[in-house]
Coordinates of C-alpha atoms in Angstrom, one line a residue:
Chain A
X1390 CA 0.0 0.0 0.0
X1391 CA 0.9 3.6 -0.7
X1392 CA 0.9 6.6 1.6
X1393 CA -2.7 7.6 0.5
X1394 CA -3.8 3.9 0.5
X1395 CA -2.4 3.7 4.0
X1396 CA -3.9 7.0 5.0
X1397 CA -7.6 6.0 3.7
X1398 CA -7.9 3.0 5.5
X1399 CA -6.3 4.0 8.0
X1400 CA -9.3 7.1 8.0
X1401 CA -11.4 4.1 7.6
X1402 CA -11.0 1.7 10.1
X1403 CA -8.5 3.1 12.6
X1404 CA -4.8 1.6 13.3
X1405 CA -5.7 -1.7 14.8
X1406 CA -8.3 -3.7 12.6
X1407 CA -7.3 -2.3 9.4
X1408 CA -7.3 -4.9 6.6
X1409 CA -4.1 -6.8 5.9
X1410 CA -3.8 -6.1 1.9
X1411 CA -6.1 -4.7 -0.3
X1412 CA -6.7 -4.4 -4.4
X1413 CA -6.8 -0.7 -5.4
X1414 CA -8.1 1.3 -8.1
X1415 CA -8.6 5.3 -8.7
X1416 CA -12.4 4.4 -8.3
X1417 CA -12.0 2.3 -5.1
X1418 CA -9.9 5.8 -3.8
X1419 CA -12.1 7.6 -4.4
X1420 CA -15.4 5.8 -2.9
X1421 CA -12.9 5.0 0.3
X1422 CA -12.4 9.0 0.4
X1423 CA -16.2 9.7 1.4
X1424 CA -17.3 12.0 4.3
X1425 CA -21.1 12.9 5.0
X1426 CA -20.7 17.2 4.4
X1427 CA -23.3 18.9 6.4
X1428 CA -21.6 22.6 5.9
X1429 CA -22.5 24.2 2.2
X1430 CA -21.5 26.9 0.2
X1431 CA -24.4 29.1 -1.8
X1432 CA -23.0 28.2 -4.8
X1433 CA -25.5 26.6 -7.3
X1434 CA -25.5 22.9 -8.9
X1435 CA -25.7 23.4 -12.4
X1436 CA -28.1 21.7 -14.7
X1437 CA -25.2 19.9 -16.4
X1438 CA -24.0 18.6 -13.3
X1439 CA -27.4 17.7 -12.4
X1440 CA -28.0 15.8 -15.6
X1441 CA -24.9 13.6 -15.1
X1442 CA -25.4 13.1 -11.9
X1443 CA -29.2 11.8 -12.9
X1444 CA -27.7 10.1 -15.6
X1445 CA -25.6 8.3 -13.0
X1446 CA -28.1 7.1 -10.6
X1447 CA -30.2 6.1 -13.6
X1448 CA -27.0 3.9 -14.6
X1449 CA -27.4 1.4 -11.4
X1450 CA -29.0 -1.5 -11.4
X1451 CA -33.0 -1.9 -11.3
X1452 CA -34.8 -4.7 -10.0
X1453 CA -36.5 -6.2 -13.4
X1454 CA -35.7 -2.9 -15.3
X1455 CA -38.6 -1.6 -13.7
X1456 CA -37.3 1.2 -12.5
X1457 CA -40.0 2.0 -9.6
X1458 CA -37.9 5.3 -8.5
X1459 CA -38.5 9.0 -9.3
X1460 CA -36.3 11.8 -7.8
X1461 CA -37.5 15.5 -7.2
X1462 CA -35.1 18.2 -7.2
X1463 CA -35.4 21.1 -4.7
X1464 CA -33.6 24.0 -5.6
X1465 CA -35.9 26.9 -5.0
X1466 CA -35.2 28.9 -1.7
X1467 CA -38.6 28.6 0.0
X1468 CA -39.1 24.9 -0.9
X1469 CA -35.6 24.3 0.5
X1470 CA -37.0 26.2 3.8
X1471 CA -40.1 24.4 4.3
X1472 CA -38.3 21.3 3.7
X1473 CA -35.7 22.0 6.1
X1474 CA -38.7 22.5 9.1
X1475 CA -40.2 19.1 8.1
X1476 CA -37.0 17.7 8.4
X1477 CA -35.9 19.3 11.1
X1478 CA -32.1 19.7 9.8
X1479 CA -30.8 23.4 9.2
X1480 CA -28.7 21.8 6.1
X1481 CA -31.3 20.7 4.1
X1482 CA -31.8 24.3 3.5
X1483 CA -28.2 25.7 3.2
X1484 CA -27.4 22.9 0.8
X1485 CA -28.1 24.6 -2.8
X1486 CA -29.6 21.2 -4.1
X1487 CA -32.1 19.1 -1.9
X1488 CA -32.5 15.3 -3.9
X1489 CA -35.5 13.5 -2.6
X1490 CA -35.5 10.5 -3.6
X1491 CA -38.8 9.1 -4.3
X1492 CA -40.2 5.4 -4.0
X1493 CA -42.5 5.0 -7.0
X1494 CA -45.1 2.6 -7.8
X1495 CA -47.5 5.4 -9.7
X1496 CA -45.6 5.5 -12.8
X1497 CA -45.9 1.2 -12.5
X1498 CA -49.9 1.7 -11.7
X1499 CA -50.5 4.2 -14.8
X1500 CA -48.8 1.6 -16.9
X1501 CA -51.2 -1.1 -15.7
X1502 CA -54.1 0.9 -16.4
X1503 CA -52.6 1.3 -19.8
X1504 CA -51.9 -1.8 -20.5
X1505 CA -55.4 -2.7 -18.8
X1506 CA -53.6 -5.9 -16.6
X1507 CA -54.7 -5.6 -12.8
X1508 CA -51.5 -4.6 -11.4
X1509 CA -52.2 -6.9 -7.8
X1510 CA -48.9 -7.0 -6.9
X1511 CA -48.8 -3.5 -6.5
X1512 CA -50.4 -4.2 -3.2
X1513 CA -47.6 -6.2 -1.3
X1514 CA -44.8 -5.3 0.5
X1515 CA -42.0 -6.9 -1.4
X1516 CA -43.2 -3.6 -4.2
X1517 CA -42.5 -1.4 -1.8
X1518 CA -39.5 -3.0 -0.9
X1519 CA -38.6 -2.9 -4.6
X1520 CA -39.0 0.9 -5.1
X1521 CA -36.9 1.5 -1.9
X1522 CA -34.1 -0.8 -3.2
X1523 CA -34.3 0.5 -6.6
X1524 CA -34.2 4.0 -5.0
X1525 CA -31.5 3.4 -2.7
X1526 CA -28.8 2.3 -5.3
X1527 CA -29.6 5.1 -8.3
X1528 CA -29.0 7.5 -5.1
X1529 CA -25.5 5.6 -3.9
X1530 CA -24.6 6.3 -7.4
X1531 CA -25.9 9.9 -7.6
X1532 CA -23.7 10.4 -4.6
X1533 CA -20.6 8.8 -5.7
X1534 CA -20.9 11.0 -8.9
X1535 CA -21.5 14.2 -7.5
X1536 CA -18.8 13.7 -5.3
X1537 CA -16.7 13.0 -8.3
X1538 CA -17.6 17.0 -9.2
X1539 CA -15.9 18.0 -6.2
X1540 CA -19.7 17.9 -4.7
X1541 CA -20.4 16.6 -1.1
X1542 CA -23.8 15.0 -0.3
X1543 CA -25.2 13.8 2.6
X1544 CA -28.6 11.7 3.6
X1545 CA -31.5 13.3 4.9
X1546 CA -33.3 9.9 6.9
X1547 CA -35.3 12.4 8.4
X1548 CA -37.5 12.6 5.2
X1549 CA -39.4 10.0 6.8
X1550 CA -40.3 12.0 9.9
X1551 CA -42.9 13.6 8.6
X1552 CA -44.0 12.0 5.2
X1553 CA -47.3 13.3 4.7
X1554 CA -46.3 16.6 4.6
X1555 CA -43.3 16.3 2.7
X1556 CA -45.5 14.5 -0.3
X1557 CA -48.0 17.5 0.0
X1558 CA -45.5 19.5 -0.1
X1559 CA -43.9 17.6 -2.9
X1560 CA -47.1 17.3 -5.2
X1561 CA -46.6 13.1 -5.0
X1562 CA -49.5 11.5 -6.0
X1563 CA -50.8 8.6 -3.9
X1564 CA -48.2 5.5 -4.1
X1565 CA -44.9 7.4 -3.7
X1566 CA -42.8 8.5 -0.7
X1567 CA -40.0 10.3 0.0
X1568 CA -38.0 7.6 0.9
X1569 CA -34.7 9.8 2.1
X1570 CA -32.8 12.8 0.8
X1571 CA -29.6 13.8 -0.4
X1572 CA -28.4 16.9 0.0
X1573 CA -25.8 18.3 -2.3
X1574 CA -23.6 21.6 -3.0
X1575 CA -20.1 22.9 -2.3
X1576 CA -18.6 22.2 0.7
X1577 CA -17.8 24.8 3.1
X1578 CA -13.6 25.0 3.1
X1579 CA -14.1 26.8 6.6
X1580 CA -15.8 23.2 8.1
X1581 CA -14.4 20.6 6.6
X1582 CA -15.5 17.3 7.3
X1583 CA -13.7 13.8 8.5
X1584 CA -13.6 10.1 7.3
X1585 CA -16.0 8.5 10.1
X1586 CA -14.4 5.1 11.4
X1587 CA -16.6 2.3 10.5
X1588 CA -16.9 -1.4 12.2
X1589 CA -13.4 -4.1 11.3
X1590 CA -14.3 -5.9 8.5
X1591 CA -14.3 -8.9 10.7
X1592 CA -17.8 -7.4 12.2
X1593 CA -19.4 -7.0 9.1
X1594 CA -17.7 -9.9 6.7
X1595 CA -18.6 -13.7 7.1
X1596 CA -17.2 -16.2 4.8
X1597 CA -19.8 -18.7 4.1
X1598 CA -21.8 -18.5 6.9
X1599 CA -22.9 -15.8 9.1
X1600 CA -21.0 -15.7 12.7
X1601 CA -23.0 -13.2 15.6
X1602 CA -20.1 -14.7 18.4
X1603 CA -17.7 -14.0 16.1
X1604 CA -18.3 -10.3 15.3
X1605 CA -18.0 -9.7 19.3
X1606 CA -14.1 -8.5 20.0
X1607 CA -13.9 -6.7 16.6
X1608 CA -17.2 -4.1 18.3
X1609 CA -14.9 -4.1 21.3
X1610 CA -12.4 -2.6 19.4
X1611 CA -14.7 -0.4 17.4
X1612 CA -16.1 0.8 20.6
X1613 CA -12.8 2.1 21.9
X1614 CA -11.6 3.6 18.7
X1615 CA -15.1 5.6 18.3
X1616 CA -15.0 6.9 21.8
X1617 CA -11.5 8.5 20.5
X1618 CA -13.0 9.8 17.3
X1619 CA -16.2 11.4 19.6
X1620 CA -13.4 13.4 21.7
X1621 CA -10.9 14.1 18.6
X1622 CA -14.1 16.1 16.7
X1623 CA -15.7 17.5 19.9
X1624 CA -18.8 15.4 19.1
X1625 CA -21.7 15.8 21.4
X1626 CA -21.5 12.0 22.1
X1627 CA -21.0 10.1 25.5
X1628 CA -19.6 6.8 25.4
X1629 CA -19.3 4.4 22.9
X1630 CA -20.5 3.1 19.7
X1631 CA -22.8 0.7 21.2
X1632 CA -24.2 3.0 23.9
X1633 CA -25.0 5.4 21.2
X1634 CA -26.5 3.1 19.2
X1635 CA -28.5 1.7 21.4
X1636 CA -29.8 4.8 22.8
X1637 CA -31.2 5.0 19.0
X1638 CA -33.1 2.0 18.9
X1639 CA -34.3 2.0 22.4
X1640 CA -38.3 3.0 22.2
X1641 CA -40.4 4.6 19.7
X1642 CA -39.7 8.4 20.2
X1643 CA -36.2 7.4 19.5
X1644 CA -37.8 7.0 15.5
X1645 CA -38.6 11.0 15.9
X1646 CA -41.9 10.1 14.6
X1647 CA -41.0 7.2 12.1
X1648 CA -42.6 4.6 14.4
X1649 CA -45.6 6.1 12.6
X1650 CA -44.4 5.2 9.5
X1651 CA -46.4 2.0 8.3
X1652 CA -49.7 3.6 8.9
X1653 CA -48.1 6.9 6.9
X1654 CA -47.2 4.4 4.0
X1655 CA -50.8 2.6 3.8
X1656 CA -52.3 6.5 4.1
X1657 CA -49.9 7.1 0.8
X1658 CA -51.8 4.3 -1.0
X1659 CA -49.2 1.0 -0.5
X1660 CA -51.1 -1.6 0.8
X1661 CA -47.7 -3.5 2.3
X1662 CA -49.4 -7.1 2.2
Chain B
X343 CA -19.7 15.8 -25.5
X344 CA -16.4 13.7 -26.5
X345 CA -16.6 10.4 -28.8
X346 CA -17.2 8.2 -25.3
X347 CA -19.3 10.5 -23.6
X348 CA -22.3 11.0 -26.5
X349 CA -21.6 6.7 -27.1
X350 CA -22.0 6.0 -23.8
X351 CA -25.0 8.8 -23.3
X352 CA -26.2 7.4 -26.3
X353 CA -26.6 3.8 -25.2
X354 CA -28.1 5.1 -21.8
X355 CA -31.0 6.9 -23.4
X356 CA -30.8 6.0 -26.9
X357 CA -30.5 8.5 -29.6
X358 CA -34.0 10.6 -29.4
X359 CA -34.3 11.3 -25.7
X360 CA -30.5 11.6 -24.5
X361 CA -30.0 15.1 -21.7
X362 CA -28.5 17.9 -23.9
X363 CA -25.2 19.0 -21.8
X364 CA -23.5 17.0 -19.2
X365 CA -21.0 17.6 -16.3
X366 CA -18.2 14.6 -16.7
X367 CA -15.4 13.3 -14.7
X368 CA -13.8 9.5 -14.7
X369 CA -15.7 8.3 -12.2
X370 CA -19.3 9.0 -14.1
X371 CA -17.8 7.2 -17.1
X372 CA -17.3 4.2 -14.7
X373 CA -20.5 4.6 -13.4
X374 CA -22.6 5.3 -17.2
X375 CA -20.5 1.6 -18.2
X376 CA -22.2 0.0 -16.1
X377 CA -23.8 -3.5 -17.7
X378 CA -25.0 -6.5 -15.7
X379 CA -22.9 -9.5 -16.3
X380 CA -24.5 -13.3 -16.1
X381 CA -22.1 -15.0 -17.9
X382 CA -18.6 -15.9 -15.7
X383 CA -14.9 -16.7 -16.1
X384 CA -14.5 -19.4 -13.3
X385 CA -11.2 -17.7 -11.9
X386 CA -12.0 -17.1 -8.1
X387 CA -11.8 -13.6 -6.3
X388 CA -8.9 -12.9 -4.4
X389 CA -9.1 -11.9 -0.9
X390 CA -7.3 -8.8 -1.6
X391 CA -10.3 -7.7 -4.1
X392 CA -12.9 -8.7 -1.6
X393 CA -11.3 -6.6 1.5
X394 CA -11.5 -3.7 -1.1
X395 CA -15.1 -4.2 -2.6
X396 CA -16.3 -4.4 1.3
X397 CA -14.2 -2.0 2.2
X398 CA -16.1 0.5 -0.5
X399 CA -19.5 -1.1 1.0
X400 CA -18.5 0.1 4.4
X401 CA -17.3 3.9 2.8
X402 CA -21.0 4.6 1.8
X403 CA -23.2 6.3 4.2
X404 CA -25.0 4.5 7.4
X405 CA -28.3 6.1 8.9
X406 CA -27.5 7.3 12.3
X407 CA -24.1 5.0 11.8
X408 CA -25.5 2.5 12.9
X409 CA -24.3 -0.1 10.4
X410 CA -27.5 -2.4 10.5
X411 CA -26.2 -4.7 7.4
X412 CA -23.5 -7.8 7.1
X413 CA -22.6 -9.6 3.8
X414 CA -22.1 -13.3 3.8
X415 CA -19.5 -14.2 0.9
X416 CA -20.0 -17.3 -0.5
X417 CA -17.2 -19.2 -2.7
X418 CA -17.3 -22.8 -1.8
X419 CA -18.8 -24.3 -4.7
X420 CA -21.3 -26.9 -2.8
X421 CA -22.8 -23.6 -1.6
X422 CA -23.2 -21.8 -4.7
X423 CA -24.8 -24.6 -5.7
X424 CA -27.1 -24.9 -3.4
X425 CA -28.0 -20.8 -3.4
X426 CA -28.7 -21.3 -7.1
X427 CA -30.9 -23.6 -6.7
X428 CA -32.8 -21.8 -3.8
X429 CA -32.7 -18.2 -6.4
X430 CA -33.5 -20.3 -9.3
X431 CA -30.8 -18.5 -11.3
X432 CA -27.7 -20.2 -12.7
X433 CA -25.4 -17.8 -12.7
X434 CA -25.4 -17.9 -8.9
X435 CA -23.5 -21.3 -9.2
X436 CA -21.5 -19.7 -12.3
X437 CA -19.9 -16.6 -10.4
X438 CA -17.0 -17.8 -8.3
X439 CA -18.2 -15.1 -5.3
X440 CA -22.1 -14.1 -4.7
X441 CA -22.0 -12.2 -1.7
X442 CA -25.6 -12.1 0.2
X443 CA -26.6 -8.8 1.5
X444 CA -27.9 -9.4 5.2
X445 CA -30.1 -6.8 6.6
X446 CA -28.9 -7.1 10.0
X447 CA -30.8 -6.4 13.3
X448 CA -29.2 -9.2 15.1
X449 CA -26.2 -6.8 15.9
X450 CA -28.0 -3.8 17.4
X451 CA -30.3 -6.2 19.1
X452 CA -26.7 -8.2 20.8
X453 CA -25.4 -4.3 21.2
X454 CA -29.1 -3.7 23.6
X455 CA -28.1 -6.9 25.6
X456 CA -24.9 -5.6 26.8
X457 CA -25.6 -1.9 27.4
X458 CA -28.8 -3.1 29.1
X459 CA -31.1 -1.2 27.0
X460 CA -35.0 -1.9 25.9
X461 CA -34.1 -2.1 21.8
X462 CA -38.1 -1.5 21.6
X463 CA -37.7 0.4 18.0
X464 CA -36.2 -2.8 16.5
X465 CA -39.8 -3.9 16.8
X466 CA -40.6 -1.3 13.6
X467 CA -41.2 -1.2 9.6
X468 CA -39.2 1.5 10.4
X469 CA -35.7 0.0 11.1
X470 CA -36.2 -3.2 9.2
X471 CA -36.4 -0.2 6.6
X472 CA -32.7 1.4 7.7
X473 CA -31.3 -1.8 7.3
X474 CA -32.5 -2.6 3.7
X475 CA -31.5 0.5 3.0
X476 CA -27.9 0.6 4.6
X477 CA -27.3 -2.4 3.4
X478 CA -28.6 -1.5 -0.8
X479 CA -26.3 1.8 -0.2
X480 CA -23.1 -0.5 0.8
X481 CA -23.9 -3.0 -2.2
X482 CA -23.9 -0.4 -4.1
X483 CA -20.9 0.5 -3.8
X484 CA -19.5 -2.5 -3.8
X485 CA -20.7 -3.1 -6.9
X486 CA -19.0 0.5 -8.4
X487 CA -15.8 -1.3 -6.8
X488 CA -15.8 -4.7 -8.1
X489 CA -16.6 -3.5 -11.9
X490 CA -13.4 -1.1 -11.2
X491 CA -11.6 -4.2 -11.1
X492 CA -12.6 -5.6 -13.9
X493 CA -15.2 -7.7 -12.2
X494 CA -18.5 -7.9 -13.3
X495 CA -21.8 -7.7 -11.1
X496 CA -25.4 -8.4 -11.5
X497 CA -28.3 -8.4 -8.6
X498 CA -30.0 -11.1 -7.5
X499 CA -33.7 -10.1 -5.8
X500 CA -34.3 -13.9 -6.3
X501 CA -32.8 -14.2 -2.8
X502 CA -36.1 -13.3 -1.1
X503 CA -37.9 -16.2 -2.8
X504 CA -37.4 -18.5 -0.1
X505 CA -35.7 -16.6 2.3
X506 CA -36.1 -19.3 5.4
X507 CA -34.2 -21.9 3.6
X508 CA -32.1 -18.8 2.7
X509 CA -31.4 -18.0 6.4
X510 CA -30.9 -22.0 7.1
X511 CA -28.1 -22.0 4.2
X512 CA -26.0 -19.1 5.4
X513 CA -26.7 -19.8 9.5
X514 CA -28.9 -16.0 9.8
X515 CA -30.1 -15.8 13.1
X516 CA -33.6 -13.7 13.9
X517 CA -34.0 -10.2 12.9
X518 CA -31.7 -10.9 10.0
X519 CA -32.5 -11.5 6.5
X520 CA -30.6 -12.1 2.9
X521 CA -32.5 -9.2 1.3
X522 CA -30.4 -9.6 -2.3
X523 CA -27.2 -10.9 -3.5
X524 CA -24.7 -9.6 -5.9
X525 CA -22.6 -11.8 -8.1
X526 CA -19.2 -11.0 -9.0
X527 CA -16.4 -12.0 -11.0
X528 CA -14.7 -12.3 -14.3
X529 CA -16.8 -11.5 -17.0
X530 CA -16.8 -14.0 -20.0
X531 CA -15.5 -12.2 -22.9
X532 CA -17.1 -15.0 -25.5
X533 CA -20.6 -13.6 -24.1
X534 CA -20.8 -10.0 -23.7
X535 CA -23.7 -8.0 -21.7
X536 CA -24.3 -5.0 -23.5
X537 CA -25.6 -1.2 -21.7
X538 CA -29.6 -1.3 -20.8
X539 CA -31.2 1.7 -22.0
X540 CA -33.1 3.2 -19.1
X541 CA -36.2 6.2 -19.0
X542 CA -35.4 9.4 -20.4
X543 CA -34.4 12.0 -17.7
X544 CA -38.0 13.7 -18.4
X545 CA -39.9 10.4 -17.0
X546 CA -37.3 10.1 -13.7
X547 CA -36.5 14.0 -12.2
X548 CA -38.9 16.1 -11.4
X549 CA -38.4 19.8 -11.0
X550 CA -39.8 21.1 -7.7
X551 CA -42.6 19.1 -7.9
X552 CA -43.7 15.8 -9.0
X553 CA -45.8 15.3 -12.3
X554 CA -47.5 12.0 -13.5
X555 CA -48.8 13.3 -16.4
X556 CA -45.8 14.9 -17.8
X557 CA -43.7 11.8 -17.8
X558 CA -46.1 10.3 -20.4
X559 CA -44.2 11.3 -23.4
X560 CA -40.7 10.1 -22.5
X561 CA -42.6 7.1 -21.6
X562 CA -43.9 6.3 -25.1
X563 CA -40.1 7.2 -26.2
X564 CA -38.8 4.7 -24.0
X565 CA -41.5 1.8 -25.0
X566 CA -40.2 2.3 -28.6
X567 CA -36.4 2.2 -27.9
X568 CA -37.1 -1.2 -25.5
X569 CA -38.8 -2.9 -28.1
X570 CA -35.8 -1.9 -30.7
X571 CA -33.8 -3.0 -28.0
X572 CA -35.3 -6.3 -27.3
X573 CA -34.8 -7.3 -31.0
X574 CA -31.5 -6.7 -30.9
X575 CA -30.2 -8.2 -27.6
X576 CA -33.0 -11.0 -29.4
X577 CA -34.5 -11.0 -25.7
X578 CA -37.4 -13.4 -25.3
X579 CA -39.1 -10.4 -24.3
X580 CA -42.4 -9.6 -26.1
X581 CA -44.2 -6.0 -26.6
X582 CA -43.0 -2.8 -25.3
X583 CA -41.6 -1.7 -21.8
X584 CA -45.2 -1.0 -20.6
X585 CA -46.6 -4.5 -21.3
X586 CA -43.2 -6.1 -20.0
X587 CA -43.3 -4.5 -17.2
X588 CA -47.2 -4.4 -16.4
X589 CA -46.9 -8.5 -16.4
X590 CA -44.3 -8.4 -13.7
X591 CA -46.7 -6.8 -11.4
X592 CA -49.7 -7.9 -12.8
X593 CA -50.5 -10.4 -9.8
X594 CA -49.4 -12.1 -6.6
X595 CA -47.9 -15.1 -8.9
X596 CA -45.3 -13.0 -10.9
X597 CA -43.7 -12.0 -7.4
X598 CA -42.2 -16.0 -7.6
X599 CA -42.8 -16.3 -3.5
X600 CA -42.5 -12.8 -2.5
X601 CA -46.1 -12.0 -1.8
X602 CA -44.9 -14.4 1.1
X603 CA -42.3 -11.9 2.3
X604 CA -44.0 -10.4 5.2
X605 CA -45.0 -13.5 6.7
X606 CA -41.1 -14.8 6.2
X607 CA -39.9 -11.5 7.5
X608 CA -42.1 -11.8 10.7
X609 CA -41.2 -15.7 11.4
X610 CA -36.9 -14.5 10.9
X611 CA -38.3 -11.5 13.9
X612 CA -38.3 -8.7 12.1
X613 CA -42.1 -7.6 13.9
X614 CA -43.1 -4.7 11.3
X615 CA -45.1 -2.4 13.6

């Protein structure tokens, strides 16, 4: 490994768990070189950028070619503001581009009334799960291209907090959602972000068959290393990794309004069967 | 536009409906190549390529970094085998490494245990949601990474078919579940895939606000190019994108065991409220 090699996984996985050797390319670099930006400059995304970057997403794989995903662009000041309250994060605003990224079974419902076939599946939960999927990787591309125009992007879970509003809001007609957002511009030189540490690979790798036991000393490790990286960025966080995660998971008002979330998805028109 | 960028635009969006100006850099090229691959070279991965795929799968974004996915790499051919025959798909046997996306509660329930927490939001649609989703973003790019060394990739959503036997195969324990796999490895040169055309930009981004009606043109653009491209590719696939498509979804049948997947989802604890 070279000096940047050893520096990025180094960023990645902290000193002690890091992988032994690794294959390389310029693409690998630069997905390895990712940070979350939450600090933007006014500057605009142009409409060429935005077209690769659609062009991009567009490029990842779809589940049957189907292609059950739409994505609205927010650029407009006063959308971005009202988006921002029903998110409840000041960047979503600041950002000059808001992506929401939409799970979409009504283009798949008009072409079954014009093909005049019923269209059942529609109803069942594994659609859903399609349009989310399908959703979720044309984004992870979106992300890794705009990042490749010196763009930085971050997720916006917090689209599903309030999802009713967000598809008024929106103008989505019923079978869509929201699913998440990406928020994309410039980022701010003055805040630069870091690499966040993520778990050894021996926590989230099995070969052939999947270990719980096994992935036990590795999040003891992890643990330690994120209570450094907490300190070392001043982050509001006490303790470690697992104690903050946990706190996350622990009862429904930790889903700030997401435990709400089936009932806003059958309001939206999918059945989830 | 150079002479790669307007071919490879071109065999995105076919001639009529391609975006007019587009940002570039080498990673979008990567990511506009882009083919799926179901025809393999036996030559195995090496263990340096799959520490750098997963390391890419671990450099995409987390919600609330919480990491809620694992991937199970399978290479031992017995195995293959016996996940080809539970996806129904051959190339599962062909590629020398599938790797089965796990959308993993199991961890953050084990992380609840030790720090002594309740772990009550597990219990929602909510965070069986997060952990599709974390784990589609990681496989995403771990897809972008493999192809970058000169891998090829394709998804299989055949994985939820008969996700107990699934979960049996690769040892999940409750609240996880193989959600898709990818296959990876060499392509075979002797049996090319070629580029998938995909919706015009007009049908998939929305300005602002979402429109139904307005993506009606692009999709009568897009039914024509298919069927062009069906004949080519000589695709058993008969009529346009619309009537393709509309059959997929027509009833509970074309989901091939999926409209089984909430019941499977609730047996392998994953409670949906």
């Amino acid at each position: 490994m070279n000096t940047t090699q050893q520096q990025l996984v180094a960023a990645r996985y902290g000193e002690a768990s890091q992988p032994s050797a690794i294959a390389w390319s310029p693409v690998i670099e630069h997905l390895l070189k990712h940070r979350s930006v939450r600090a933007y400059l006014p500057d605009p995304v142009s409409d060429e950028q935005l077209a690769a970057i659609v062009a991009a997403a567009q490029s990842a794989s779809s589940s049957s070619n189907l292609q059950a995903w739409s994505v609205v662009a927010v650029r407009e000041a006063g959308q971005r503001a009202k988006l921002a309250e029903l998110t409840g994060q000041a960047h979503v605003e600041k950002a000059p581009l808001q992506l929401a990224w939409i799970a979409d079974l009504a283009r798949l419902e008009r072409l079954t009334q014009i093909t005049q076939r019923p269209g059942e599946a529609l109803d069942y939960l594994e659609m859903f799960l399609v349009a989310a999927l399908d959703a979720a990787l044309a984004a992870q591309n979106a992300a890794v291209a705009a990042e490749s125009l010196g763009l930085g992007i971050v997720y916006t879970g917090t689209m599903r907090n309030r999802p009713e509003e967000i598809a008024e809001l929106l103008g989505l007609p019923p079978r869509t959602i929201a699913i998440f957002g990406l928020c994309v511009g410039k980022p701010d030189p003055a805040r630069p972000a870091d690499i966040k540490p993520r778990l050894p690979q021996s926590v989230v790798l099995h070969n052939e068959r999947y270990s719980l036991d096994a992935q036990m000393p590795g999040i003891e490790t992890y643990n330690a290393a994120m209570a450094r990286f907490y300190e070392e960025q001043k982050m509001k966080v006490h303790g470690a990794w697992a104690v903050h995660s946990s706190k996350r998971i622990a009862n429904a008002d930790a889903l700030t309004g997401r435990d709400k979330l089936t009932g806003a998805l059958r309001a939206r028109g999918f059945v989830l069967k």
